[in-house]
PDB file of C-alpha atoms in Angstrom:
ATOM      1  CA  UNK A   1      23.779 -27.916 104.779  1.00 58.00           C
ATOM      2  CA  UNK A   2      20.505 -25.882 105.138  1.00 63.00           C
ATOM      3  CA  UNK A   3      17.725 -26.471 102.681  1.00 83.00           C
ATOM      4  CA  UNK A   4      14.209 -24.749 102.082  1.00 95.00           C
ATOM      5  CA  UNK A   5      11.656 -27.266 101.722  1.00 97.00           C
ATOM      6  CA  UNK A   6       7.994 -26.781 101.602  1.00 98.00           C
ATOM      7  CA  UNK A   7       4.962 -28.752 103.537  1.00 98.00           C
ATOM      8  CA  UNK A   8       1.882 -28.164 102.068  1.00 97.00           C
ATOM      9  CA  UNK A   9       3.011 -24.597 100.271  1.00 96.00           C
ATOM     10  CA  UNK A  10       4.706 -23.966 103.815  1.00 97.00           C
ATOM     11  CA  UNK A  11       8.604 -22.961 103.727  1.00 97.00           C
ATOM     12  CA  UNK A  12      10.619 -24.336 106.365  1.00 98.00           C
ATOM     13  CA  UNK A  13      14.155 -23.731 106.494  1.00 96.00           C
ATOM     14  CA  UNK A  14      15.557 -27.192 107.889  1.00 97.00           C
ATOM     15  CA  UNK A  15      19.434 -27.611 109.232  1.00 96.00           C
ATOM     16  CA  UNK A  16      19.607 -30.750 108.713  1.00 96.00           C
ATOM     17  CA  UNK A  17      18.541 -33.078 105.674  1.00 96.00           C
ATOM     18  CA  UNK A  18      18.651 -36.541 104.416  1.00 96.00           C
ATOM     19  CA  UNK A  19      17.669 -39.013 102.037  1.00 96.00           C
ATOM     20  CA  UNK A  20      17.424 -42.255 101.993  1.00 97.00           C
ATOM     21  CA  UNK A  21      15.481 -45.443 100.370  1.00 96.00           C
ATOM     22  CA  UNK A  22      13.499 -47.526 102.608  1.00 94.00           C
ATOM     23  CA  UNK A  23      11.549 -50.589 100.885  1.00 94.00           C
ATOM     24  CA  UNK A  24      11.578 -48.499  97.593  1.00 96.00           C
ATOM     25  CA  UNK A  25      10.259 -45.295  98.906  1.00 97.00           C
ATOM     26  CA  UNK A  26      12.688 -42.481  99.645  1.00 97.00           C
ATOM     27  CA  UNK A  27      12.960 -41.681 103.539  1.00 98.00           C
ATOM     28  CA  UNK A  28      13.517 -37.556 103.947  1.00 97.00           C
ATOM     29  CA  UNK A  29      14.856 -37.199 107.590  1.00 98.00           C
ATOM     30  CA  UNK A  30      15.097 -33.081 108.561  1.00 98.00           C
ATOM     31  CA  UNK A  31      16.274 -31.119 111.612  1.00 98.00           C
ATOM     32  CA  UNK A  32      14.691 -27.129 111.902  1.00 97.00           C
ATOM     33  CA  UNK A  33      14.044 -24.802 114.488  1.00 96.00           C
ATOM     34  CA  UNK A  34      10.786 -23.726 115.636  1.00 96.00           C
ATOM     35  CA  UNK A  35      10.152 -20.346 117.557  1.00 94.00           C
ATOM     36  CA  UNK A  36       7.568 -19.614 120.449  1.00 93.00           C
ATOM     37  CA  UNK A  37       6.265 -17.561 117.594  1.00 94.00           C
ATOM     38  CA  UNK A  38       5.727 -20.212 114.920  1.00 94.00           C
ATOM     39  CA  UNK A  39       4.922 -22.843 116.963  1.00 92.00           C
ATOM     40  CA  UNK A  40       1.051 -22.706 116.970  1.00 93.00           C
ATOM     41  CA  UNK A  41       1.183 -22.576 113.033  1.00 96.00           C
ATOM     42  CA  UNK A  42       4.081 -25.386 112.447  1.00 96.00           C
ATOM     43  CA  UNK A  43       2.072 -27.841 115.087  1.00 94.00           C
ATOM     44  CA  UNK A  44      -1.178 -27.208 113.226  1.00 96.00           C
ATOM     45  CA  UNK A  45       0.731 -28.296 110.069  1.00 97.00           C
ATOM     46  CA  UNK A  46       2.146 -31.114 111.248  1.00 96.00           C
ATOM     47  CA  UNK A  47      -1.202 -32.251 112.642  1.00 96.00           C
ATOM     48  CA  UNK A  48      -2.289 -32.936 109.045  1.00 96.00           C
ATOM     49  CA  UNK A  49       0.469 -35.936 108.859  1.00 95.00           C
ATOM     50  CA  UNK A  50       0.326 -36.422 104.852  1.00 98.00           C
ATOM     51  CA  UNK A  51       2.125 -33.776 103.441  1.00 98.00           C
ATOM     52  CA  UNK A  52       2.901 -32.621  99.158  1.00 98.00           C
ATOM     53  CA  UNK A  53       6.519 -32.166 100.381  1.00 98.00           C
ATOM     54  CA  UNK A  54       8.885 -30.142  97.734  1.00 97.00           C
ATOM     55  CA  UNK A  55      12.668 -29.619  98.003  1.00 96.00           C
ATOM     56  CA  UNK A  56      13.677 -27.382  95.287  1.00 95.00           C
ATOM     57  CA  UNK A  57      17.261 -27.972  95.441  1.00 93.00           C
ATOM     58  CA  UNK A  58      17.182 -31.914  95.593  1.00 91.00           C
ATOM     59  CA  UNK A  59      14.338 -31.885  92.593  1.00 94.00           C
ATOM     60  CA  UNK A  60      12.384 -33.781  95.123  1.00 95.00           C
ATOM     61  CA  UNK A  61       8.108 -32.427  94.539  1.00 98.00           C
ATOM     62  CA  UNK A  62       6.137 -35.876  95.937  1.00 98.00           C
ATOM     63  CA  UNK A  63       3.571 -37.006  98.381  1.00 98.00           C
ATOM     64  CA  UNK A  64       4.855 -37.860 101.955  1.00 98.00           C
ATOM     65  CA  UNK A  65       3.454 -38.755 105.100  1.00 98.00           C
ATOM     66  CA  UNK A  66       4.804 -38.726 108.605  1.00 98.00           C
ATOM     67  CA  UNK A  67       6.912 -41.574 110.291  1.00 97.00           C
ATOM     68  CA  UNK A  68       8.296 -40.193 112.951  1.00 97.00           C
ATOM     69  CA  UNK A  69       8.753 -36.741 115.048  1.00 94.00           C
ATOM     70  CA  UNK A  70      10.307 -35.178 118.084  1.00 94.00           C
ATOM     71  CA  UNK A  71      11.075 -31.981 119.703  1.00 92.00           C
ATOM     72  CA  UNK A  72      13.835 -31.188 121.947  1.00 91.00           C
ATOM     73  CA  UNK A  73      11.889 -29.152 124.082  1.00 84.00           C
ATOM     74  CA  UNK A  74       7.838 -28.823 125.178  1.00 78.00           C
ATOM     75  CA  UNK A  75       7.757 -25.793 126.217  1.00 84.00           C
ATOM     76  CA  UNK A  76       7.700 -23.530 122.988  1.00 85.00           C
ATOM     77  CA  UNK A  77       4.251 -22.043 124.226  1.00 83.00           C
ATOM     78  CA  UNK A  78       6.428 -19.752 126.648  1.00 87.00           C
ATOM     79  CA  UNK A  79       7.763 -16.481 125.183  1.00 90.00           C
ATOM     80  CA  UNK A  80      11.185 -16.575 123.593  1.00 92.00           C
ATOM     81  CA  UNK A  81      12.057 -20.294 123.273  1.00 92.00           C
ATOM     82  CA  UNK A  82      13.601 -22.145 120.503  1.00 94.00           C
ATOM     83  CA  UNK A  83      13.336 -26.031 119.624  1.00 94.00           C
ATOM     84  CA  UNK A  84      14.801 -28.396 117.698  1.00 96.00           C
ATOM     85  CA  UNK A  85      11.958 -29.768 115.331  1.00 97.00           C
ATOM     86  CA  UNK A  86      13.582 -33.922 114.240  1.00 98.00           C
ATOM     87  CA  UNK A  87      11.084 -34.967 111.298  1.00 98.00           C
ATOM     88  CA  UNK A  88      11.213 -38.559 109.460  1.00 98.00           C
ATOM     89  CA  UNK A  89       8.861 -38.345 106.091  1.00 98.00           C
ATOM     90  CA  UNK A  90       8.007 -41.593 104.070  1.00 98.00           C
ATOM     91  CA  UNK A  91       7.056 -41.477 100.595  1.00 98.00           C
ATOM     92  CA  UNK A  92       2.969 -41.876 100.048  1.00 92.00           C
TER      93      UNK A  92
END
């Protein structure tokens, strides 16, 4: 089931999205795509790696940072690509 969240006041539509409690602190696992065209701006967000992360259909509005992240392809500088974006986020 698709959900909008929001990193930092940034919208990503993610295809994939999970919760779970690790230790106490819920675990938010998400799948999105990422454009050529949005890749610069979704890289430089990720680089900030702590996160006010808000899921407005889950009631979830906390403080995350990153565990874990992957993309299925490296080459989204190149025109016209699409990758898969795998995010874990851990409760801060």
């Amino acid at each position: 089931m698709a959900h909008d969240i929001y990193l930092n006041n940034t919208k990503i539509k993610v295809s994939q999205f999970n919760v779970e409690l690790k230790e106490g602190k819920r675990l938010v696992s998400i799948v999105f795509p990422v454009t050529s065209e949005k890749y610069h701006d979704i890289t430089t967000l990720l680089y900030q790696e702590t996160f006010q992360l808000i899921v407005p259909q889950k009631e979830i509005n906390t403080h995350v940072k990153i565990m874990k992240y992957y993309t299925s392809i490296t080459n989204l500088y190149e025109e016209n690509q699409v990758g898969e974006f795998t995010l874990q986020l851990i409760e801060d």
